[in-house]
Short mmCIF file of C-alpha atoms and ligand atoms in Angstrom, two decimals:
data_model
loop_
_atom_site.label_atom_id
_atom_site.label_comp_id
_atom_site.label_asym_id
_atom_site.label_seq_id
_atom_site.Cartn_x
_atom_site.Cartn_y
_atom_site.Cartn_z
CA MET A 1 0.00 0.00 0.00
CA SER A 2 2.82 2.39 0.85
CA ILE A 3 4.14 1.94 -2.73
CA ASP A 4 0.78 3.04 -4.16
CA ARG A 5 0.75 6.15 -2.01
CA HIS A 6 4.12 7.27 -3.47
CA ARG A 7 3.23 6.49 -7.06
CA PRO A 8 1.48 9.83 -7.93
CA LEU A 9 4.50 11.66 -6.55
CA SER A 10 7.03 9.65 -8.58
CA ILE A 11 4.89 10.02 -11.74
CA GLY A 12 4.74 13.76 -11.11
CA ILE A 13 8.51 13.98 -10.70
CA SER A 14 9.06 11.95 -13.91
CA LEU A 15 6.71 14.21 -15.85
CA LEU A 16 8.44 17.29 -14.48
CA ILE A 17 11.90 15.98 -15.44
CA THR A 18 10.58 15.09 -18.92
CA ALA A 19 9.07 18.55 -19.34
CA VAL A 20 12.36 20.22 -18.33
CA LEU A 21 14.32 18.01 -20.77
CA VAL A 22 11.86 18.77 -23.58
CA VAL A 23 12.10 22.53 -22.98
CA LEU A 24 15.93 22.45 -22.81
CA SER A 25 16.38 20.27 -25.89
CA ALA A 26 13.77 22.25 -27.86
CA ARG A 27 15.65 25.44 -27.09
CA SER A 28 19.01 23.98 -28.11
CA PHE A 29 17.37 22.58 -31.29
CA GLN A 30 15.91 26.00 -32.15
CA VAL A 31 19.19 27.85 -31.54
CA GLN A 32 20.91 25.58 -34.07
CA HIS A 33 18.44 26.73 -36.73
CA ARG A 34 19.34 30.40 -36.26
CA ASP A 35 22.21 31.80 -38.36
CA GLU A 36 24.91 33.60 -36.40
CA VAL A 37 25.02 37.31 -37.17
CA LEU A 38 28.14 38.23 -39.15
CA TYR A 39 29.52 41.78 -39.28
CA PRO A 40 30.89 42.44 -42.79
CA SER A 41 33.74 44.94 -43.14
CA ASP A 42 32.93 48.29 -44.75
CA GLY A 43 34.49 46.84 -47.92
CA LEU A 44 31.22 44.96 -48.54
CA THR A 45 29.47 46.39 -51.58
CA ARG A 46 26.40 44.12 -51.75
CA ALA A 47 24.86 40.91 -50.44
CA PHE A 48 22.10 38.77 -51.87
CA PRO A 49 20.47 35.41 -51.18
CA LEU A 50 21.55 32.45 -53.32
CA SER A 51 17.86 32.06 -54.28
CA GLU A 52 18.38 35.05 -56.58
CA VAL A 53 20.46 32.67 -58.69
CA ASN A 54 18.16 29.67 -58.21
CA PRO A 55 14.57 30.67 -57.35
CA HIS A 56 13.90 27.00 -56.42
CA LEU A 57 15.82 27.76 -53.19
CA ALA A 58 13.52 30.59 -52.10
CA GLY A 59 11.97 29.92 -48.70
CA THR A 60 14.00 26.73 -48.14
CA ALA A 61 16.65 25.93 -45.53
CA GLY A 62 19.17 25.79 -48.38
CA ASP A 63 18.96 29.49 -49.16
CA THR A 64 22.07 31.29 -48.00
CA GLU A 65 23.76 34.69 -48.13
CA VAL A 66 26.29 35.65 -50.81
CA TYR A 67 28.61 38.52 -49.76
CA VAL A 68 30.22 40.58 -52.53
CA TYR A 69 33.26 42.87 -52.30
CA GLU A 70 33.93 44.96 -55.41
CA GLY A 71 37.05 47.01 -56.01
CA SER A 72 36.91 50.46 -57.55
CA ALA A 73 39.26 49.22 -60.29
CA PRO A 74 38.25 46.46 -62.74
CA GLY A 75 39.82 43.03 -62.48
CA GLY A 76 39.04 39.34 -62.28
CA SER A 77 36.81 37.60 -59.78
CA VAL A 78 37.12 35.07 -56.98
CA LEU A 79 34.61 32.87 -55.15
CA VAL A 80 35.33 31.62 -51.62
CA LEU A 81 33.04 28.85 -50.39
CA GLY A 82 32.94 27.89 -46.71
CA GLY A 83 30.68 25.47 -44.87
CA THR A 84 30.28 22.98 -47.69
CA HIS A 85 30.79 20.66 -44.71
CA PRO A 86 29.91 22.73 -41.61
CA SER A 87 31.56 20.18 -39.28
CA GLU A 88 34.88 21.37 -40.75
CA ILE A 89 34.88 24.44 -38.57
CA ALA A 90 37.96 26.28 -39.89
CA GLY A 91 36.44 25.92 -43.36
CA TYR A 92 33.60 28.06 -42.06
CA MET A 93 35.62 30.47 -39.90
CA ALA A 94 38.21 31.39 -42.58
CA PRO A 95 35.47 32.90 -44.85
CA VAL A 96 33.86 34.52 -41.78
CA LEU A 97 37.16 36.24 -40.96
CA MET A 98 37.44 37.34 -44.59
CA ILE A 99 33.89 38.78 -44.52
CA GLU A 100 34.70 40.81 -41.41
CA THR A 101 38.09 42.17 -42.58
CA LEU A 102 38.19 42.14 -46.39
CA HIS A 103 38.90 45.10 -48.66
CA VAL A 104 39.14 44.79 -52.43
CA GLU A 105 40.92 47.34 -54.61
CA ALA A 106 40.57 45.66 -57.99
CA GLY A 107 38.22 42.94 -59.18
CA ARG A 108 35.44 41.22 -57.26
CA VAL A 109 35.32 38.70 -54.41
CA PHE A 110 32.21 36.59 -53.72
CA ILE A 111 32.01 34.79 -50.36
CA ILE A 112 29.46 32.16 -49.34
CA PRO A 113 30.37 31.21 -45.75
CA ARG A 114 27.43 28.79 -45.21
CA ALA A 115 27.38 26.93 -48.52
CA ASN A 116 25.25 24.14 -47.03
CA ALA A 117 23.15 26.23 -44.64
CA SER A 118 20.91 23.27 -43.80
CA ALA A 119 23.91 21.17 -42.70
CA ALA A 120 24.85 23.94 -40.26
CA THR A 121 21.58 23.36 -38.35
CA HIS A 122 22.45 19.99 -36.81
CA ASN A 123 25.27 17.78 -35.55
CA GLU A 124 26.63 14.53 -36.86
CA PRO A 125 24.97 11.70 -34.87
CA GLN A 126 27.23 9.70 -32.51
CA GLU A 127 30.27 11.95 -32.98
CA ALA A 128 29.92 13.82 -29.64
CA HIS A 129 30.78 17.02 -31.50
CA PRO A 130 30.16 20.32 -29.70
CA GLN A 131 27.09 22.30 -30.82
CA HIS A 132 29.15 25.45 -31.15
CA ILE A 133 32.55 26.97 -30.58
CA VAL A 134 32.97 30.18 -28.60
CA ILE A 135 35.41 32.92 -29.58
CA GLU A 136 36.14 35.76 -27.16
CA THR A 137 36.14 39.17 -28.84
CA ALA A 138 36.65 42.70 -27.53
CA GLY A 139 32.86 43.00 -27.17
CA GLY A 140 32.31 39.66 -25.42
CA SER A 141 31.95 36.10 -26.63
CA ARG A 142 30.59 35.08 -30.02
CA SER A 143 29.46 31.54 -30.72
CA PHE A 144 29.53 29.76 -34.07
CA ARG A 145 27.73 26.54 -34.81
CA PHE A 146 29.65 23.33 -35.33
CA GLY A 147 27.39 21.73 -37.93
CA ALA A 148 27.29 18.43 -39.77
CA ARG A 149 28.72 17.03 -42.99
CA PHE A 150 25.28 16.36 -44.47
CA THR A 151 22.11 18.34 -45.20
CA ASN A 152 19.76 18.11 -42.20
CA PRO A 153 17.33 15.16 -42.72
CA VAL A 154 14.62 17.49 -41.37
CA HIS A 155 15.03 19.38 -44.66
CA GLN A 156 15.68 16.47 -47.06
CA TRP A 157 14.31 13.01 -46.43
CA PRO A 158 14.28 10.04 -46.91
CA ASP A 159 17.66 8.85 -48.19
CA PRO A 160 17.70 6.07 -50.79
CA GLU A 161 19.51 2.80 -50.06
CA VAL A 162 21.97 3.70 -52.79
CA TYR A 163 22.58 7.18 -54.21
CA VAL A 164 22.95 7.08 -57.98
CA GLN A 165 24.46 10.41 -59.03
CA PRO A 166 22.01 11.76 -61.62
CA ILE A 167 24.60 13.01 -64.12
CA SER A 168 27.56 10.62 -63.81
CA GLY A 169 25.58 7.51 -62.81
CA THR A 170 28.16 6.78 -60.08
CA THR A 171 26.71 4.85 -57.12
CA LEU A 172 27.42 5.94 -53.55
CA ALA A 173 26.05 5.18 -50.07
CA GLY A 174 22.51 6.51 -49.65
CA VAL A 175 23.47 9.21 -47.14
CA GLU A 176 25.73 10.86 -49.74
CA ILE A 177 22.59 12.22 -51.42
CA ARG A 178 22.76 14.87 -48.66
CA ASN A 179 26.47 15.66 -49.19
CA LEU A 180 26.88 18.98 -51.01
CA ASN A 181 30.35 17.95 -52.15
CA ARG A 182 28.88 14.99 -54.04
CA ALA A 183 26.00 16.99 -55.56
CA PHE A 184 27.82 19.26 -58.03
CA PRO A 185 27.08 20.46 -60.69
CA GLY A 186 23.59 20.16 -59.21
CA ILE A 187 20.06 20.28 -60.57
CA ALA A 188 18.04 23.53 -60.50
CA ASP A 189 14.82 21.87 -59.29
CA GLY A 190 16.33 18.69 -57.78
CA ASN A 191 16.47 17.79 -54.09
CA LEU A 192 17.57 20.53 -51.67
CA THR A 193 21.28 19.64 -51.83
CA GLU A 194 21.21 19.51 -55.64
CA ARG A 195 19.45 22.90 -55.78
CA VAL A 196 22.19 24.49 -53.66
CA ALA A 197 24.90 22.85 -55.78
CA TRP A 198 23.27 24.07 -59.01
CA ALA A 199 22.93 27.63 -57.67
CA ILE A 200 26.65 27.78 -56.81
CA THR A 201 27.70 26.33 -60.18
CA GLU A 202 25.35 28.76 -61.94
CA LEU A 203 26.71 31.72 -59.91
CA ILE A 204 30.21 30.82 -61.14
CA ARG A 205 28.96 30.72 -64.74
CA ARG A 206 26.79 33.84 -64.51
CA GLU A 207 29.51 35.98 -62.91
CA SER A 208 32.33 34.44 -65.00
CA ILE A 209 34.31 33.77 -61.82
CA ASP A 210 38.00 33.20 -62.55
CA VAL A 211 39.14 31.32 -59.45
CA SER A 212 36.86 29.39 -57.05
CA PHE A 213 37.91 28.09 -53.63
CA ASP A 214 36.11 25.42 -51.61
CA ILE A 215 37.50 25.23 -48.05
CA HIS A 216 37.48 21.97 -46.10
CA GLU A 217 39.07 20.22 -43.13
CA SER A 218 39.78 16.61 -42.48
CA SER A 219 41.17 14.25 -39.89
CA PRO A 220 44.96 14.28 -39.39
CA GLU A 221 45.10 10.65 -40.61
CA TYR A 222 43.39 11.48 -43.95
CA PRO A 223 45.89 11.08 -46.83
CA VAL A 224 44.98 14.33 -48.67
CA ILE A 225 45.77 16.85 -45.95
CA ASN A 226 47.49 20.24 -45.73
CA ALA A 227 46.74 20.13 -49.40
CA ILE A 228 45.86 22.29 -52.33
CA VAL A 229 43.69 20.20 -54.66
CA ALA A 230 43.68 21.47 -58.23
CA SER A 231 42.24 20.14 -61.47
CA GLU A 232 43.89 20.23 -64.87
CA VAL A 233 42.69 23.82 -65.43
CA SER A 234 43.96 25.17 -62.08
CA GLN A 235 47.19 23.15 -61.99
CA GLU A 236 49.30 26.05 -63.20
CA ILE A 237 48.25 28.65 -60.61
CA ALA A 238 48.28 25.97 -57.90
CA SER A 239 51.85 24.89 -58.80
CA PHE A 240 53.18 28.46 -58.71
CA ALA A 241 51.41 29.05 -55.39
CA THR A 242 52.64 25.80 -53.81
CA ILE A 243 56.26 26.62 -54.68
CA SER A 244 55.97 30.15 -53.30
CA LEU A 245 54.28 28.88 -50.12
CA GLN A 246 56.99 26.26 -49.64
CA LEU A 247 59.68 28.93 -50.12
CA ASP A 248 57.96 30.88 -47.33
CA GLY A 249 58.23 27.84 -45.06
CA TRP A 250 54.62 26.57 -45.34
CA GLU A 251 54.11 22.86 -45.81
CA PHE A 252 51.60 22.33 -48.61
CA SER A 253 51.19 19.43 -50.98
CA LEU A 254 49.64 19.76 -54.42
CA GLU A 255 47.06 17.10 -55.21
CA PRO A 256 45.35 16.49 -58.56
CA SER A 257 41.56 16.39 -58.73
CA PRO A 258 40.66 12.79 -59.70
CA PRO A 259 38.98 12.89 -63.15
CA ASN A 260 36.42 10.18 -62.31
CA PHE A 261 35.39 11.27 -58.82
CA HIS A 262 32.11 12.96 -59.69
CA GLY A 263 30.02 15.36 -57.67
CA LEU A 264 33.02 17.13 -56.12
CA SER A 265 33.26 20.90 -56.47
CA HIS A 266 36.68 21.01 -58.17
CA ARG A 267 35.82 18.19 -60.57
CA GLU A 268 32.42 19.46 -61.68
CA TRP A 269 33.32 23.16 -61.78
CA THR A 270 36.13 22.14 -64.15
CA ASP A 271 33.71 20.23 -66.38
CA HIS A 272 30.73 22.62 -66.21
CA THR A 273 32.19 26.14 -65.83
CA ASP A 274 35.21 28.16 -66.97
CA THR A 275 36.53 28.78 -63.46
CA GLN A 276 39.83 27.53 -62.07
CA PRO A 277 38.78 25.48 -59.02
CA ILE A 278 40.82 24.91 -55.87
CA LEU A 279 39.99 22.84 -52.79
CA LEU A 280 41.87 23.58 -49.56
CA GLU A 281 42.13 21.03 -46.75
CA THR A 282 43.52 21.57 -43.24
CA ALA A 283 43.91 18.98 -40.46
CA ASN A 284 41.41 19.14 -37.61
CA PRO A 285 41.86 16.59 -34.79
CA ALA A 286 38.19 17.04 -33.76
CA MET A 287 37.32 15.13 -36.94
CA GLY A 288 39.75 12.28 -36.51
CA ARG A 289 39.04 8.69 -35.46
CA LEU A 290 42.07 8.60 -33.14
CA ARG A 291 40.98 11.61 -31.08
CA GLY A 292 40.60 11.74 -27.32
CA PRO A 293 37.79 13.63 -25.55
CA THR A 294 35.75 15.64 -28.08
CA ASN A 295 34.62 19.15 -27.21
CA ALA A 296 34.68 22.75 -28.42
CA GLU A 297 38.15 23.22 -26.94
CA LEU A 298 39.52 20.45 -29.16
CA ALA A 299 37.96 22.07 -32.25
CA VAL A 300 39.45 25.49 -31.36
CA LEU A 301 42.82 24.68 -29.74
CA GLY A 302 43.40 21.52 -31.78
CA GLN A 303 45.43 19.92 -28.99
CA ASP A 304 45.13 16.19 -28.45
CA ASP A 305 47.51 13.80 -26.66
CA GLN A 306 46.27 10.87 -28.76
CA TYR A 307 47.46 12.60 -31.93
CA VAL A 308 50.82 13.44 -30.35
CA LYS A 309 51.24 9.68 -29.78
CA ALA A 310 49.95 8.87 -33.28
CA ALA A 311 52.46 11.31 -34.83
CA ALA A 312 55.29 9.74 -32.82
CA ILE A 313 54.63 6.33 -34.44
CA GLY A 314 54.04 7.77 -37.91
CA ALA A 315 50.31 6.96 -38.01
CA ILE A 316 49.23 10.36 -39.32
CA ASN A 317 50.12 12.53 -42.28
CA VAL A 318 50.79 15.88 -40.61
CA PRO A 319 53.31 16.98 -38.00
CA PHE A 320 51.55 17.04 -34.61
CA ASP A 321 53.06 18.01 -31.26
CA GLU A 322 51.77 19.26 -27.88
CA GLU A 323 51.05 22.66 -29.42
CA GLY A 324 48.41 21.05 -31.64
CA ILE A 325 46.90 22.71 -34.71
CA SER A 326 44.84 25.66 -33.51
CA ILE A 327 41.93 27.11 -35.43
CA GLU A 328 44.10 30.22 -35.98
CA ARG A 329 46.81 28.11 -37.60
CA ARG A 330 44.25 26.34 -39.81
CA ILE A 331 42.62 29.65 -40.87
CA ALA A 332 46.06 31.18 -41.49
CA ARG A 333 46.88 28.28 -43.80
CA ASP A 334 43.68 28.86 -45.79
CA LEU A 335 44.31 32.59 -46.07
CA VAL A 336 47.96 32.31 -47.14
CA ALA A 337 46.96 29.70 -49.72
CA ILE A 338 44.17 31.92 -51.09
CA GLY A 339 46.60 34.87 -51.18
CA ALA A 340 49.31 32.88 -52.97
CA ILE A 341 46.92 31.40 -55.53
CA VAL A 342 45.37 34.78 -56.36
CA GLU A 343 48.89 36.21 -56.66
CA ALA A 344 49.78 33.42 -59.12
CA PHE A 345 46.59 34.15 -61.07
CA ASN A 346 47.51 37.87 -61.18
CA MET A 347 51.00 37.07 -62.43
CA LEU A 348 49.60 34.98 -65.29
CA ASN A 349 46.65 37.31 -66.00
CA PRO A 350 47.87 40.85 -65.24
CA GLU A 351 44.98 42.39 -67.17
CA ARG A 352 42.54 40.70 -64.76
CA ALA A 353 44.50 41.17 -61.51
CA ILE A 354 42.50 40.87 -58.28
CA LEU A 355 43.88 43.08 -55.51
CA MET A 356 42.53 42.29 -52.06
CA GLY A 357 43.59 42.17 -48.44
CA GLY A 358 42.70 43.39 -44.98
CA TRP A 359 42.85 40.11 -43.11
CA PRO A 360 45.58 39.64 -40.47
CA GLU A 361 49.05 38.32 -41.25
CA PRO A 362 49.38 34.63 -40.25
CA ALA A 363 51.87 35.29 -37.44
CA ALA A 364 49.66 38.01 -35.94
CA LEU A 365 46.53 35.83 -36.18
CA MET A 366 48.26 32.92 -34.45
CA GLU A 367 49.82 35.18 -31.82
CA ASP A 368 46.81 37.37 -31.00
CA GLY A 369 43.99 34.86 -31.52
CA LEU A 370 40.96 34.89 -33.80
CA GLY A 371 38.84 36.98 -31.41
CA ARG A 372 41.19 39.94 -31.81
CA TYR A 373 40.31 40.21 -35.52
CA LEU A 374 36.63 39.24 -35.60
CA ALA A 375 34.18 42.09 -35.11
CA PRO A 376 33.29 42.55 -31.44
CA ALA A 377 30.06 40.87 -30.35
CA ARG A 378 27.15 43.30 -30.26
CA ASP A 379 24.24 42.97 -27.91
CA GLY A 380 21.88 40.06 -28.38
CA THR A 381 23.53 38.76 -31.52
CA SER A 382 25.23 35.67 -30.21
CA PRO A 383 22.66 33.08 -29.12
CA ARG A 384 24.03 30.49 -26.72
ZN1 LIG B 1 34.90 18.46 -46.36
#
């Protein structure tokens, strides 16, 4: 009988705990669907939604902002794509830093920091990734979402058993149908990921963009790492840039874009546009299989004892010591590579030179930290 008397109380407590969990998880779910506010530098000349290029994106979770910086002098044009895979956090933060510091004197620079905006709204299941990273700025802390590799299934579902790429006919695992970097050149009215891919490819064509960057990260044990990936049409600028970077003491390898690996940005932009495509890849221990505890600190500081041990026995492809590979170091690598490749383009195409800058020197970025160069947080703009 005494058990019965306590039952209403225990049911009440269970319901209360459930209600609290529902409220907390609903809030954290909602926050992930809200884009962080970015503060473009005064070099920004216009911004427009990608749905202007592909109206089939209007009102969908795939629509995303395109930031444009135009110099007063004519010149060539560059596209910088971040967040193709929003779990590759430096691949998102390098374009964000550009947006907040960039000035262009000649030519035009297009930046899409959240290329797969839907993939930024959730986490990879079972990876224990943080929901966001926090960067301290002069105006307080700013948080940036640590998203997923794939389009959110809330926005594109269900996956097929096998994904047959519509143009090449290549077969891949079903989940790859939500991978933006398998969806190029895209289909204007296809599934959400294909619509985004088509809009980006079409933007390159419509604006006759000369050089297009797609910024990624990967695990330290991945074979193509600290790399500049170039196709046959971008090989020349990439070779010049790699040599000049190596002379400056940066370790970069030059990798060819495989001709039969369809759906990838560099492959399909080569085949379907006139741009010179480049993929950049830095090493992020938060993405690796050998990593220790996974949290926002690992994604930002890039320090991990497991990788120090792995490097000591030659199990990974990048140098790795106690200092780790900080987000500043990874962003600095992306920015010096972009700078060197644009410089090589200018040397070969002086009549279309693109003159741009404004972002911090690598040494200063690594010394002072990212928060010193991002715009200060302003009230109520950094949901936590
Ligand atoms: Zn990637």
